[in-house]
Amino acid sequence: MEYSEDTEHIQCNYNNIQELLRVELKKSPERYSKPIYILPDIDDNVECQLEQELLNESKCNTENRIILIPYRLENSHWIGILIELQAAKQIIRAEYIDPVNRSSFVPDRLQKQLAKVYPSAVLQTKDLLKHNDRTHSAKLTIKNLLAAVENDQRPEMRQPYVNIPDGNETSTYSAESKSLHWQQSENTISKDGNDYRLAGLEQQLKNGLEKLNIPDVSLIPQKIQKIEVRIKKYDDERRIDDIEKEEKHLRELQELQKISELIYSESISRIPNKDNESNVNRTDKQGLASSSNIIALEKNKRLLHLNELREDFAAMPPCAEKSILELLEHFEQKLLENDPYSQEQNSVIEMLSKLNDQIKKQDLLSKEIQASLQNLNIAVNSGNMSSSVDILHDLKKKIRPLNVQDIQRLVSKAKKAAELIRDKDIILLVGETGSGKSTTIQFLAGSEMKDVQVEIEPGKFLDHITPIGLVKNPGLNNVTSSPFHKSETRYITPVTIQLKDILDSHETDVITLCDAPGFSDTAGVEVDIANSVGVIEALKRTKSVKILALSSYQSLGDRGEGIQRLAHILINMMHKIDDRLDAIIYAFTKYPEKKNINAVLTDIKNQKVNKDRFLRSDTAFVTVLSDMIDKTEGNGYKIDPIHGDRKILIKKLKRTKGIQYPKEVFQFSMSRETRTSIGNHVEKDKSSIICAMKHKNNELMIYYLNDLKTLHDLTKQSFVREAYESSIRWISDNINEYCTRIKRKFNRVLTSQDRLGEDDIREYKAAVEYLQHIQILKEHLGSFLLSPETLMQNIISKLCERSCALNKEDLYNPLVGVYLNNLRMLRNSFKELEIYYRNSCKEFDKRFYLLVQSARELILTNNFKQIAEIILSISSKV
Ligand SMILES: Nc1nc2c(ncn2[C@@H]2O[C@H](COP(=O)(O)OP(=O)(O)O)[C@@H](O)[C@H]2O)c(=O)[nH]1
Ligand SMILES: [Mg+2]
């Protein structure tokens, strides 16, 4: 809509934007399908004016409508707000439009006031007309609000907004709009507004991350920082266009950051406190809400996992592994969207049949794999998505035992962490998966913790302790824990705590706690490899290391099996543990309040260990158990993340002297199972290379060579290097043999009395082209790789030989004709032979000319017999 100059005549100084808007809207009321209400101009200086005006409006109006709000900030900086409602209190969109470039306006106050009247509303920023000069903001706000109302008429232009449908739609939307609405409400029809709002926010976050190509939410702050630095630089260089571009990007990132914070606080604030729920009815609404919140956080992790999956298969050439990942992505996405009905059933069936073909072609079909494929077919055809996902994961492990990309990601994270803890005094948390390492870090870092019930299956709940409130320490963003029995921490994560925040304000010291995945644990082969290469390297570069070893009551076991496992973790990662005991502090998780730890441990030692020869001979176990008993005299430190006093443990940690030369102490060798997995993976790579070579699939061959090389670079295992080198030798021998065979056959025909056939040349040309294509293996094969010139040189040298031999023959020898004919055919197929062809022709031309000359001379001497012979030979050549 064009903003008419009439408007400007009514109020030149824009003191009454409400009136100006009204005049504009009256001009074409037919354009708007909903009533539009304009609130009086609101002044930011007047306390709660927005809230009051919204409240008044909501009392008067209850129908589907749009509310426009002119809002004046300081210094006559105007912004516009648009709220679209469906029925009384259901927000379809709430937007604020700031028309000033590089404005520092933060909408917190607006959001708070808005939320008081419409608790589920999330104020979104919308970008329309902008100007650097704030004095234009009133005029632009009018234009922008009018344009934003117009958006209502074109729903396809909308961003995905949080929407709370009520199932009884009375919307006056256009047909298009209705269909959009219907799609959105399908998944959420039975959910309450808050759940829907959270799901909507997550969807927005996901879309935003995808649009901006950001793999991980935690990267947003860094990106914002980088852009701000760039803007400052461009500002100094007066690069206005670049500044505008960067600012647009910055706004989008800030928006995403805001959404992710909202998701976090929203999820956390809705977690009910177990303590307040005496007689918890485990199926009550609150309980369900808490479960759904933890599950919502879980969902975020799954979104990130999906992104990794996409990245992984995008980097692969077509092959069975890629098809498995594509199918996994499809089903996991569907499960995440909770959309059990796949409209793409036909394309899934096609993908399955492609996977079947690829498995056969890649010689991967074993009995086991065949059985998995059959099960997969059944699961897919019966629409059982979660079972399809399980079978696909299993199938993937069978054909590719390791996820090398995942190891790369974990090691690179360990390397980043290594930089953060280089030359620092750190405290490493050690314990089995589930012993409470991540929770303890949250607790020690000062997070407020709450006990919640998480529904893992309908009607089944697990206790879980989780932090609540906004994350104050950014390091904690990566310290996640979950009640699900799986390893949540997959890489080392340092968290630095300012002691002034925990002890007292005079403290200037900091401590750095490191959350690490379980060593020799159930976290998986990939984590085990990353631990042995990345994490240990990171520890070796620190200045000193103290160990906070956690032992959980849940895994204690009758004979102290949990402590035995903990002892083995410690001994596996440290050289000469007896000399390092001073640097180990023990803490105990999940112990009943009344249990005396020292008594429990002493009893295990006296009654179980001392009486069992086998246990007694496990010196590592006995050493650690005795040390624990010594250090828990008078009871040990029980961690109570909710009510416990963190200062006691922090002071103890501070007092303890760390291991001073970590380089000499830390070691870690991966488990035997891990080695076996690497061995299996390497064998698969080798046989896949052979198969790819058979099909002349160079892309796939390079993929497996890269895989072997990366695996060797990561693990430095000599058997992986040997496999890589032997594959290279095998490939180069194979290429050499192939070329020798082709050359031999070609040379035989070339020197025979038979002419070269079309097929001979085609075959030779195919070999030259094959050598050209296979040059992509150069980075692996280096000088072992034959170049296509070898085959060209062979032709030339064989032709030269022929030509020399024929020079000694008479011109009328039939082999000369065969030679010239072969030469012509070869030159037609190989442009490289053009020069040789011309030179060779010239030589024969000269010989022919000389022959003709000699006939002329003989004619003059009437030597008819010789003349006849020459003419005969000339005619046979013409
Ligand atoms: N009751 C209780 N539960 C805990 C404690 N520490 C951790 N948990 C719970 O145990 C589960 C696993 O904890 P987590 O910190 O992820 O263990 P990690 O694998 O060692 O990092 C989560 O559900 C936690 O809420 C504790 O001290 N007491
Ligand atoms: Mg953990």
Short mmCIF file of C-alpha atoms and ligand atoms in Angstrom, two decimals, residues 433-434 436-439 479-482 487-490 515-517, ligand 2:
data_model
loop_
_atom_site.label_atom_id
_atom_site.label_comp_id
_atom_site.label_asym_id
_atom_site.label_seq_id
_atom_site.Cartn_x
_atom_site.Cartn_y
_atom_site.Cartn_z
CA THR A 433 28.08 -43.09 33.14
CA GLY A 434 25.12 -42.11 35.28
CA GLY A 436 26.23 -37.93 38.43
CA LYS A 437 29.27 -36.11 36.99
CA SER A 438 27.34 -33.57 34.91
CA THR A 439 24.80 -33.00 37.69
CA VAL A 479 27.02 -29.78 30.50
CA THR A 480 23.92 -31.83 29.97
CA SER A 481 22.56 -34.77 31.81
CA SER A 482 19.56 -36.93 31.30
CA SER A 487 25.90 -41.47 28.11
CA GLU A 488 25.00 -37.86 27.68
CA THR A 489 28.45 -36.33 27.89
CA ARG A 490 30.38 -37.24 24.76
CA ASP A 515 33.04 -32.88 32.60
CA ALA A 516 34.29 -35.83 30.62
CA PRO A 517 32.66 -38.85 29.07
MG MG B 2 27.53 -36.57 31.93
#
